[in-house]
Amino acid sequence: MLREASIKRIKELFWEFQNIKPGIIYEILDDGVKFSIDGKERTLSGFDKLTNNEMKSLIYKEFLKEGINLPWGILTGIKPMKLYAKSDDKEAFKEKFFISDEKFELMEKTFKNQVLGFNPKYSLYVHIPFCKGICSYCSFYTNDITKKDFDFTKYIDTVIDEMKYESKIRDISEPDSIYIGGGTPSAIDKANIGKLLKYIKENYKFKELTFECGRADTMDKELFDILDKYGVTRICINPQTMNEETLKRVHRNASLDELYKVYELSRNYNFDINMDLIIGLEGERRADYTNSVKKLIAMRPESITIHNLALKRRAVLAQEDFKLENIDLSKEIYVMLYAAGYEPYYMYRQKMTNSNLENLAFSLAGKASIYNVISMNDLSSIYAFGAGAVSKYIDNDNLERKFNYKDIDLYIKNVYNKDI
């Protein structure tokens, strides 16, 4: 019988093939797989004696015989740069995973831009799982504050107490970076944002502090004044698209006028700014995506992150039986960003993604996010706080995760059952 992990990897590879070519059917057997390509059936066996990569390689070679390939070959994991960094022979790595020339060159560029200039120790992550409405594509754990009242004061007090508790276990007073994410952290009231940031400023020394503002309709001068006062160095203002009609379609009720206003306002402060775009949103066409990229380049944020839409079970789109389009704009968009002085610095991939592509962040010279480089390459431990937060304890090649309760009430109860 095949191992559960092996079955999972086979399914991932076939999903990628099915995403680019219709009509592929497969069945996993006790020790192999039976599948058909354009009606031609074949069976591979003996998988119970093979590694996952050996299995995927045998399957992939059958598709190559039919002239079918994938840009990332058999590299189906979410952190390709982590494997690339560990490989001593880069060319052998490329051949082993059947990676295309284009994607291999992209890995080389990205890797060169991940130099931190210091040996990472550890970082902190704080999760604020609240939003002003849920976007149709979103699969992150969050709570809609327009449909239910939440006690933000109790939640932030609990997060701070959890951080105090962790400080009793180990010294976390000088993290390399701190990332406050969500959800939409700026969706909660200003008093509690200030309380959290005040605690952080008074208790930690850091190289970088990121606050993920997210939606334009949660930002104003008062917020930016608070972020500036307490030492935030980097913020995220994420339009996801620069098409007004698409924003309405995906239930992201923040207008482009609001976006431009808060962006201009934010430029009165010394923040580095990241802006996200998503390729594959419903109703958009090639011109919409390239137009969005051009508009962001003209705004000149320090970082632009290009995501390819991934259909996750929690997302509204997945429940509505939304079908991904096979839109590969990577060459066109990346060339535009290169020409504007942006370079790729971190990358990850997701399952069930538009065109089986990558999510890639670009930054201007010297403006790469410390936290993103560390977290996407598992370079050091990340101690995470808040409901739904996941800590990563890294010791050499050993990685362990600790999951906090997602439910707000269970999270609070769990923290206060500790010896704080």
GROMACS .gro file of C-alpha atoms in nm:
model
  420
    1MET     CA    1   0.000   0.000   0.000
    2LEU     CA    2   0.119   0.350  -0.079
    3ARG     CA    3   0.197   0.585   0.204
    4GLU     CA    4  -0.052   0.866   0.265
    5ALA     CA    5   0.220   1.122   0.189
    6SER     CA    6   0.290   0.951  -0.144
    7ILE     CA    7  -0.077   0.955  -0.243
    8LYS     CA    8  -0.089   1.325  -0.159
    9ARG     CA    9   0.211   1.402  -0.383
   10ILE     CA   10   0.066   1.201  -0.674
   11LYS     CA   11  -0.262   1.391  -0.646
   12GLU     CA   12  -0.078   1.724  -0.643
   13LEU     CA   13   0.112   1.639  -0.960
   14PHE     CA   14  -0.198   1.520  -1.146
   15TRP     CA   15  -0.392   1.828  -1.038
   16GLU     CA   16  -0.125   2.044  -1.202
   17PHE     CA   17  -0.148   1.847  -1.524
   18GLN     CA   18  -0.528   1.857  -1.521
   19ASN     CA   19  -0.515   2.234  -1.470
   20ILE     CA   20  -0.335   2.288  -1.802
   21LYS     CA   21  -0.485   2.003  -2.008
   22PRO     CA   22  -0.843   1.875  -1.994
   23GLY     CA   23  -0.934   1.509  -2.022
   24ILE     CA   24  -0.662   1.360  -1.801
   25ILE     CA   25  -0.806   1.081  -1.584
   26TYR     CA   26  -0.618   0.889  -1.317
   27GLU     CA   27  -0.672   0.624  -1.051
   28ILE     CA   28  -0.433   0.555  -0.763
   29LEU     CA   29  -0.366   0.183  -0.716
   30ASP     CA   30  -0.226  -0.010  -0.419
   31ASP     CA   31   0.130   0.019  -0.552
   32GLY     CA   32   0.104   0.262  -0.842
   33VAL     CA   33  -0.123   0.465  -1.066
   34LYS     CA   34  -0.335   0.413  -1.379
   35PHE     CA   35  -0.403   0.712  -1.600
   36SER     CA   36  -0.493   0.820  -1.951
   37ILE     CA   37  -0.364   1.105  -2.170
   38ASP     CA   38  -0.578   1.183  -2.475
   39GLY     CA   39  -0.742   0.844  -2.433
   40LYS     CA   40  -0.411   0.655  -2.419
   41GLU     CA   41  -0.412   0.447  -2.102
   42ARG     CA   42  -0.102   0.345  -1.910
   43THR     CA   43  -0.022   0.189  -1.573
   44LEU     CA   44   0.284   0.241  -1.353
   45SER     CA   45   0.351   0.014  -1.055
   46GLY     CA   46   0.612  -0.062  -0.789
   47PHE     CA   47   0.563   0.276  -0.625
   48ASP     CA   48   0.570   0.122  -0.276
   49LYS     CA   49   0.947   0.081  -0.317
   50LEU     CA   50   1.013   0.433  -0.448
   51THR     CA   51   1.062   0.777  -0.297
   52ASN     CA   52   0.804   1.046  -0.368
   53ASN     CA   53   1.036   1.217  -0.617
   54GLU     CA   54   1.106   0.888  -0.797
   55MET     CA   55   0.732   0.825  -0.833
   56LYS     CA   56   0.664   1.174  -0.965
   57SER     CA   57   0.957   1.145  -1.204
   58LEU     CA   58   0.820   0.827  -1.360
   59ILE     CA   59   0.477   0.985  -1.405
   60TYR     CA   60   0.625   1.305  -1.547
   61LYS     CA   61   0.831   1.120  -1.808
   62GLU     CA   62   0.509   0.966  -1.945
   63PHE     CA   63   0.369   1.313  -2.001
   64LEU     CA   64   0.692   1.429  -2.163
   65LYS     CA   65   0.649   1.150  -2.419
   66GLU     CA   66   0.324   1.323  -2.521
   67GLY     CA   67   0.491   1.666  -2.536
   68ILE     CA   68   0.327   1.786  -2.214
   69ASN     CA   69   0.532   1.958  -1.947
   70LEU     CA   70   0.496   2.189  -1.648
   71PRO     CA   71   0.698   2.507  -1.587
   72TRP     CA   72   0.792   2.382  -1.240
   73GLY     CA   73   0.831   2.017  -1.341
   74ILE     CA   74   0.768   1.785  -1.047
   75LEU     CA   75   0.845   2.053  -0.788
   76THR     CA   76   0.500   2.069  -0.627
   77GLY     CA   77   0.598   2.194  -0.279
   78ILE     CA   78   0.513   2.544  -0.159
   79LYS     CA   79   0.871   2.655  -0.088
   80PRO     CA   80   1.087   2.585  -0.394
   81MET     CA   81   1.353   2.836  -0.286
   82LYS     CA   82   1.416   2.642   0.032
   83LEU     CA   83   1.510   2.332  -0.170
   84TYR     CA   84   1.711   2.538  -0.417
   85ALA     CA   85   1.914   2.697  -0.136
   86LYS     CA   86   2.007   2.356   0.005
   87SER     CA   87   2.121   2.207  -0.326
   88ASP     CA   88   2.497   2.195  -0.380
   89ASP     CA   89   2.470   2.133  -0.754
   90LYS     CA   90   2.213   2.375  -0.898
   91GLU     CA   91   2.215   2.226  -1.249
   92ALA     CA   92   2.158   1.877  -1.109
   93PHE     CA   93   1.874   2.021  -0.901
   94LYS     CA   94   1.716   2.164  -1.216
   95GLU     CA   95   1.739   1.831  -1.402
   96LYS     CA   96   1.617   1.626  -1.105
   97PHE     CA   97   1.292   1.822  -1.083
   98PHE     CA   98   1.249   1.891  -1.460
   99ILE     CA   99   1.234   2.267  -1.396
  100SER     CA  100   1.201   2.484  -1.707
  101ASP     CA  101   1.481   2.723  -1.806
  102GLU     CA  102   1.252   3.018  -1.737
  103LYS     CA  103   1.164   2.917  -1.382
  104PHE     CA  104   1.520   2.811  -1.302
  105GLU     CA  105   1.646   3.154  -1.407
  106LEU     CA  106   1.375   3.309  -1.187
  107MET     CA  107   1.498   3.102  -0.890
  108GLU     CA  108   1.853   3.221  -0.950
  109LYS     CA  109   1.745   3.586  -0.957
  110THR     CA  110   1.530   3.551  -0.647
  111PHE     CA  111   1.801   3.370  -0.452
  112LYS     CA  112   2.057   3.644  -0.526
  113ASN     CA  113   1.821   3.905  -0.383
  114GLN     CA  114   1.765   3.724  -0.052
  115VAL     CA  115   2.088   3.836   0.114
  116LEU     CA  116   2.003   3.966   0.463
  117GLY     CA  117   2.347   4.082   0.571
  118PHE     CA  118   2.311   3.918   0.913
  119ASN     CA  119   2.250   3.576   1.065
  120PRO     CA  120   1.879   3.555   1.156
  121LYS     CA  121   1.794   3.467   1.517
  122TYR     CA  122   1.413   3.462   1.543
  123SER     CA  123   1.110   3.672   1.449
  124LEU     CA  124   0.764   3.737   1.593
  125TYR     CA  125   0.423   3.721   1.427
  126VAL     CA  126   0.101   3.869   1.571
  127HIS     CA  127  -0.232   3.763   1.420
  128ILE     CA  128  -0.530   4.000   1.419
  129PRO     CA  129  -0.813   3.788   1.270
  130PHE     CA  130  -1.070   4.058   1.195
  131CYS     CA  131  -1.192   4.211   0.866
  132LYS     CA  132  -1.454   4.456   0.738
  133GLY     CA  133  -1.621   4.189   0.525
  134ILE     CA  134  -1.476   3.875   0.366
  135CYS     CA  135  -1.345   3.890   0.008
  136SER     CA  136  -1.473   3.608  -0.213
  137TYR     CA  137  -1.123   3.470  -0.286
  138CYS     CA  138  -0.999   3.478   0.075
  139SER     CA  139  -0.918   3.155   0.260
  140PHE     CA  140  -0.733   3.301   0.561
  141TYR     CA  141  -0.875   3.258   0.908
  142THR     CA  142  -1.054   3.582   0.996
  143ASN     CA  143  -1.381   3.714   1.139
  144ASP     CA  144  -1.625   3.956   0.976
  145ILE     CA  145  -1.675   4.249   1.216
  146THR     CA  146  -1.974   4.374   1.013
  147LYS     CA  147  -2.174   4.065   1.109
  148LYS     CA  148  -2.078   4.020   1.475
  149ASP     CA  149  -1.947   4.234   1.760
  150PHE     CA  150  -1.610   4.139   1.906
  151ASP     CA  151  -1.435   4.256   2.221
  152PHE     CA  152  -1.116   4.392   2.067
  153THR     CA  153  -0.985   4.510   2.403
  154LYS     CA  154  -1.009   4.163   2.551
  155TYR     CA  155  -0.846   4.013   2.244
  156ILE     CA  156  -0.551   4.254   2.236
  157ASP     CA  157  -0.502   4.221   2.613
  158THR     CA  158  -0.487   3.844   2.565
  159VAL     CA  159  -0.233   3.871   2.281
  160ILE     CA  160  -0.013   4.093   2.497
  161ASP     CA  161  -0.043   3.850   2.788
  162GLU     CA  162   0.050   3.560   2.558
  163MET     CA  163   0.360   3.756   2.453
  164LYS     CA  164   0.446   3.814   2.819
  165TYR     CA  165   0.405   3.443   2.885
  166GLU     CA  166   0.641   3.353   2.599
  167SER     CA  167   0.895   3.600   2.738
  168LYS     CA  168   0.904   3.398   3.061
  169ILE     CA  169   0.996   3.085   2.864
  170ARG     CA  170   1.268   3.239   2.644
  171ASP     CA  171   1.426   3.574   2.569
  172ILE     CA  172   1.240   3.718   2.269
  173SER     CA  173   1.330   4.082   2.334
  174GLU     CA  174   1.544   4.137   2.021
  175PRO     CA  175   1.370   3.975   1.722
  176ASP     CA  176   1.498   4.038   1.371
  177SER     CA  177   1.149   4.133   1.260
  178ILE     CA  178   0.792   4.156   1.383
  179TYR     CA  179   0.495   4.111   1.149
  180ILE     CA  180   0.140   4.210   1.249
  181GLY     CA  181  -0.092   4.038   1.003
  182GLY     CA  182  -0.445   3.913   0.961
  183GLY     CA  183  -0.719   3.941   0.866
  184THR     CA  184  -0.696   4.315   0.849
  185PRO     CA  185  -0.519   4.449   1.161
  186SER     CA  186  -0.630   4.805   1.081
  187ALA     CA  187  -0.996   4.694   1.102
  188ILE     CA  188  -0.992   4.708   1.484
  189ASP     CA  189  -1.021   5.031   1.684
  190LYS     CA  190  -0.729   5.275   1.705
  191ALA     CA  191  -0.701   5.257   2.085
  192ASN     CA  192  -0.623   4.885   2.076
  193ILE     CA  193  -0.386   4.922   1.781
  194GLY     CA  194  -0.200   5.181   1.984
  195LYS     CA  195  -0.200   4.961   2.294
  196LEU     CA  196  -0.045   4.667   2.107
  197LEU     CA  197   0.216   4.880   1.932
  198LYS     CA  198   0.305   5.062   2.255
  199TYR     CA  199   0.372   4.729   2.425
  200ILE     CA  200   0.587   4.616   2.132
  201LYS     CA  201   0.790   4.937   2.120
  202GLU     CA  202   0.855   4.931   2.494
  203ASN     CA  203   0.955   4.565   2.512
  204TYR     CA  204   1.132   4.472   2.187
  205LYS     CA  205   1.425   4.589   1.978
  206PHE     CA  206   1.379   4.499   1.611
  207LYS     CA  207   1.518   4.571   1.266
  208GLU     CA  208   1.176   4.574   1.100
  209LEU     CA  209   0.815   4.611   1.216
  210THR     CA  210   0.544   4.543   0.957
  211PHE     CA  211   0.178   4.636   1.000
  212GLU     CA  212  -0.054   4.489   0.738
  213CYS     CA  213  -0.312   4.761   0.680
  214GLY     CA  214  -0.466   4.580   0.384
  215ARG     CA  215  -0.786   4.755   0.276
  216ALA     CA  216  -0.792   5.126   0.197
  217ASP     CA  217  -1.122   5.176   0.382
  218THR     CA  218  -0.951   5.095   0.715
  219MET     CA  219  -0.678   5.361   0.687
  220ASP     CA  220  -0.660   5.731   0.771
  221LYS     CA  221  -0.422   5.991   0.914
  222GLU     CA  222  -0.497   5.889   1.272
  223LEU     CA  223  -0.390   5.532   1.198
  224PHE     CA  224  -0.070   5.639   1.023
  225ASP     CA  225   0.014   5.873   1.312
  226ILE     CA  226  -0.015   5.579   1.554
  227LEU     CA  227   0.194   5.348   1.335
  228ASP     CA  228   0.461   5.617   1.298
  229LYS     CA  229   0.464   5.700   1.669
  230TYR     CA  230   0.535   5.341   1.770
  231GLY     CA  231   0.808   5.264   1.519
  232VAL     CA  232   0.634   5.075   1.236
  233THR     CA  233   0.881   5.060   0.946
  234ARG     CA  234   0.676   4.878   0.681
  235ILE     CA  235   0.307   4.870   0.590
  236CYS     CA  236   0.095   4.680   0.336
  237ILE     CA  237  -0.167   4.864   0.132
  238ASN     CA  238  -0.319   4.590  -0.081
  239PRO     CA  239  -0.555   4.676  -0.367
  240GLN     CA  240  -0.548   4.320  -0.518
  241THR     CA  241  -0.672   4.479  -0.842
  242MET     CA  242  -0.685   4.831  -0.985
  243ASN     CA  243  -1.018   4.757  -1.153
  244GLU     CA  244  -1.315   4.913  -0.970
  245GLU     CA  245  -1.566   4.665  -1.110
  246THR     CA  246  -1.358   4.370  -0.993
  247LEU     CA  247  -1.336   4.511  -0.641
  248LYS     CA  248  -1.716   4.512  -0.624
  249ARG     CA  249  -1.739   4.165  -0.775
  250VAL     CA  250  -1.507   4.008  -0.515
  251HIS     CA  251  -1.682   4.187  -0.224
  252ARG     CA  252  -1.380   4.409  -0.150
  253ASN     CA  253  -1.568   4.729  -0.073
  254ALA     CA  254  -1.275   4.971  -0.085
  255SER     CA  255  -1.276   5.210  -0.380
  256LEU     CA  256  -0.978   5.310  -0.591
  257ASP     CA  257  -1.035   5.674  -0.491
  258GLU     CA  258  -0.988   5.570  -0.128
  259LEU     CA  259  -0.677   5.374  -0.225
  260TYR     CA  260  -0.513   5.668  -0.400
  261LYS     CA  261  -0.597   5.903  -0.112
  262VAL     CA  262  -0.456   5.682   0.165
  263TYR     CA  263  -0.150   5.598  -0.045
  264GLU     CA  264  -0.068   5.966  -0.095
  265LEU     CA  265  -0.131   6.025   0.275
  266SER     CA  266   0.101   5.740   0.373
  267ARG     CA  267   0.381   5.898   0.170
  268ASN     CA  268   0.403   6.174   0.433
  269TYR     CA  269   0.558   5.911   0.663
  270ASN     CA  270   0.878   5.709   0.644
  271PHE     CA  271   0.710   5.373   0.578
  272ASP     CA  272   0.827   5.120   0.321
  273ILE     CA  273   0.509   5.013   0.141
  274ASN     CA  274   0.411   4.681  -0.012
  275MET     CA  275   0.115   4.646  -0.249
  276ASP     CA  276  -0.042   4.313  -0.355
  277LEU     CA  277  -0.211   4.213  -0.680
  278ILE     CA  278  -0.393   3.887  -0.760
  279ILE     CA  279  -0.394   3.728  -1.106
  280GLY     CA  280  -0.701   3.516  -1.180
  281LEU     CA  281  -0.985   3.710  -1.015
  282GLU     CA  282  -1.326   3.644  -1.165
  283GLY     CA  283  -1.421   3.856  -1.463
  284GLU     CA  284  -1.075   4.000  -1.529
  285ARG     CA  285  -0.889   3.972  -1.858
  286ARG     CA  286  -0.528   4.005  -1.963
  287ALA     CA  287  -0.553   4.380  -2.014
  288ASP     CA  288  -0.697   4.424  -1.664
  289TYR     CA  289  -0.397   4.254  -1.502
  290THR     CA  290  -0.132   4.439  -1.700
  291ASN     CA  291  -0.315   4.767  -1.641
  292SER     CA  292  -0.311   4.702  -1.265
  293VAL     CA  293   0.062   4.636  -1.272
  294LYS     CA  294   0.127   4.955  -1.471
  295LYS     CA  295  -0.073   5.161  -1.222
  296LEU     CA  296   0.117   5.021  -0.924
  297ILE     CA  297   0.453   5.077  -1.091
  298ALA     CA  298   0.351   5.440  -1.149
  299MET     CA  299   0.272   5.474  -0.776
  300ARG     CA  300   0.622   5.343  -0.694
  301PRO     CA  301   0.575   5.145  -0.371
  302GLU     CA  302   0.892   4.985  -0.234
  303SER     CA  303   0.749   4.637  -0.293
  304ILE     CA  304   0.492   4.481  -0.528
  305THR     CA  305   0.377   4.123  -0.472
  306ILE     CA  306   0.213   3.926  -0.754
  307HIS     CA  307  -0.015   3.645  -0.635
  308ASN     CA  308  -0.179   3.387  -0.858
  309LEU     CA  309  -0.528   3.303  -0.739
  310ALA     CA  310  -0.543   2.979  -0.541
  311LEU     CA  311  -0.878   2.812  -0.480
  312LYS     CA  312  -0.894   2.704  -0.116
  313ARG     CA  313  -1.188   2.528   0.045
  314ARG     CA  314  -1.264   2.814   0.287
  315ALA     CA  315  -1.297   3.070   0.006
  316VAL     CA  316  -1.644   3.171  -0.115
  317LEU     CA  317  -1.532   3.125  -0.477
  318ALA     CA  318  -1.449   2.758  -0.416
  319GLN     CA  319  -1.792   2.699  -0.267
  320GLU     CA  320  -1.951   2.861  -0.572
  321ASP     CA  321  -1.777   2.613  -0.805
  322PHE     CA  322  -1.564   2.889  -0.958
  323LYS     CA  323  -1.331   2.765  -1.234
  324LEU     CA  324  -0.975   2.891  -1.260
  325GLU     CA  325  -0.869   3.032  -1.595
  326ASN     CA  326  -0.536   2.925  -1.739
  327ILE     CA  327  -0.378   3.271  -1.759
  328ASP     CA  328   0.002   3.287  -1.762
  329LEU     CA  329   0.108   3.652  -1.762
  330SER     CA  330   0.428   3.596  -1.570
  331LYS     CA  331   0.671   3.683  -1.852
  332GLU     CA  332   0.486   3.999  -1.950
  333ILE     CA  333   0.437   4.125  -1.594
  334TYR     CA  334   0.787   4.038  -1.472
  335VAL     CA  335   0.948   4.219  -1.766
  336MET     CA  336   0.747   4.531  -1.677
  337LEU     CA  337   0.865   4.514  -1.317
  338TYR     CA  338   1.229   4.450  -1.411
  339ALA     CA  339   1.224   4.751  -1.642
  340ALA     CA  340   1.093   4.968  -1.357
  341GLY     CA  341   1.379   4.867  -1.127
  342TYR     CA  342   1.202   4.598  -0.925
  343GLU     CA  343   1.374   4.265  -0.855
  344PRO     CA  344   1.223   3.938  -0.718
  345TYR     CA  345   1.323   3.859  -0.360
  346TYR     CA  346   1.085   3.596  -0.223
  347MET     CA  347   0.872   3.326  -0.373
  348TYR     CA  348   0.627   3.057  -0.276
  349ARG     CA  349   0.379   2.834  -0.452
  350GLN     CA  350   0.031   2.711  -0.361
  351LYS     CA  351  -0.185   2.417  -0.461
  352MET     CA  352  -0.485   2.468  -0.689
  353THR     CA  353  -0.336   2.785  -0.837
  354ASN     CA  354  -0.401   2.969  -1.162
  355SER     CA  355  -0.170   2.817  -1.427
  356ASN     CA  356   0.035   2.630  -1.162
  357LEU     CA  357   0.242   2.944  -1.121
  358GLU     CA  358   0.426   3.106  -0.833
  359ASN     CA  359   0.357   3.395  -0.597
  360LEU     CA  360   0.646   3.637  -0.628
  361ALA     CA  361   0.740   3.954  -0.441
  362PHE     CA  362   0.944   4.227  -0.607
  363SER     CA  363   1.119   4.513  -0.433
  364LEU     CA  364   1.332   4.812  -0.513
  365ALA     CA  365   1.701   4.782  -0.421
  366GLY     CA  366   1.752   4.744  -0.046
  367LYS     CA  367   1.379   4.729   0.030
  368ALA     CA  368   1.317   4.353   0.062
  369SER     CA  369   1.112   4.247   0.366
  370ILE     CA  370   1.327   4.077   0.630
  371TYR     CA  371   1.029   3.883   0.766
  372ASN     CA  372   0.927   3.747   0.425
  373VAL     CA  373   1.277   3.625   0.340
  374ILE     CA  374   1.311   3.453   0.679
  375SER     CA  375   0.964   3.297   0.691
  376MET     CA  376   0.951   3.173   0.331
  377ASN     CA  377   1.288   3.001   0.364
  378ASP     CA  378   1.247   2.879   0.724
  379LEU     CA  379   1.574   3.050   0.821
  380SER     CA  380   1.485   3.089   1.190
  381SER     CA  381   1.211   3.027   1.445
  382ILE     CA  382   0.898   3.241   1.438
  383TYR     CA  383   0.707   3.280   1.763
  384ALA     CA  384   0.343   3.354   1.679
  385PHE     CA  385   0.068   3.507   1.893
  386GLY     CA  386  -0.306   3.541   1.856
  387ALA     CA  387  -0.600   3.322   1.756
  388GLY     CA  388  -0.510   3.097   1.462
  389ALA     CA  389  -0.140   3.189   1.480
  390VAL     CA  390   0.114   2.915   1.403
  391SER     CA  391   0.459   2.920   1.567
  392LYS     CA  392   0.755   2.754   1.395
  393TYR     CA  393   1.036   2.623   1.612
  394ILE     CA  394   1.343   2.563   1.397
  395ASP     CA  395   1.659   2.389   1.513
  396ASN     CA  396   1.894   2.318   1.222
  397ASP     CA  397   1.684   2.099   0.988
  398ASN     CA  398   1.420   2.019   1.250
  399LEU     CA  399   1.095   2.217   1.227
  400GLU     CA  400   0.805   2.188   1.469
  401ARG     CA  401   0.480   2.383   1.461
  402LYS     CA  402   0.252   2.494   1.743
  403PHE     CA  403  -0.105   2.585   1.648
  404ASN     CA  404  -0.310   2.830   1.853
  405TYR     CA  405  -0.686   2.782   1.874
  406LYS     CA  406  -0.865   2.960   1.588
  407ASP     CA  407  -1.183   3.019   1.784
  408ILE     CA  408  -1.148   3.352   1.968
  409ASP     CA  409  -1.307   3.231   2.292
  410LEU     CA  410  -1.105   2.907   2.299
  411TYR     CA  411  -0.786   3.102   2.229
  412ILE     CA  412  -0.851   3.343   2.517
  413LYS     CA  413  -0.944   3.062   2.755
  414ASN     CA  414  -0.629   2.868   2.664
  415VAL     CA  415  -0.398   3.166   2.724
  416TYR     CA  416  -0.548   3.238   3.064
  417ASN     CA  417  -0.509   2.875   3.169
  418LYS     CA  418  -0.132   2.928   3.141
  419ASP     CA  419   0.080   3.051   3.428
  420ILE     CA  420   0.116   3.412   3.315
   0.00000   0.00000   0.00000
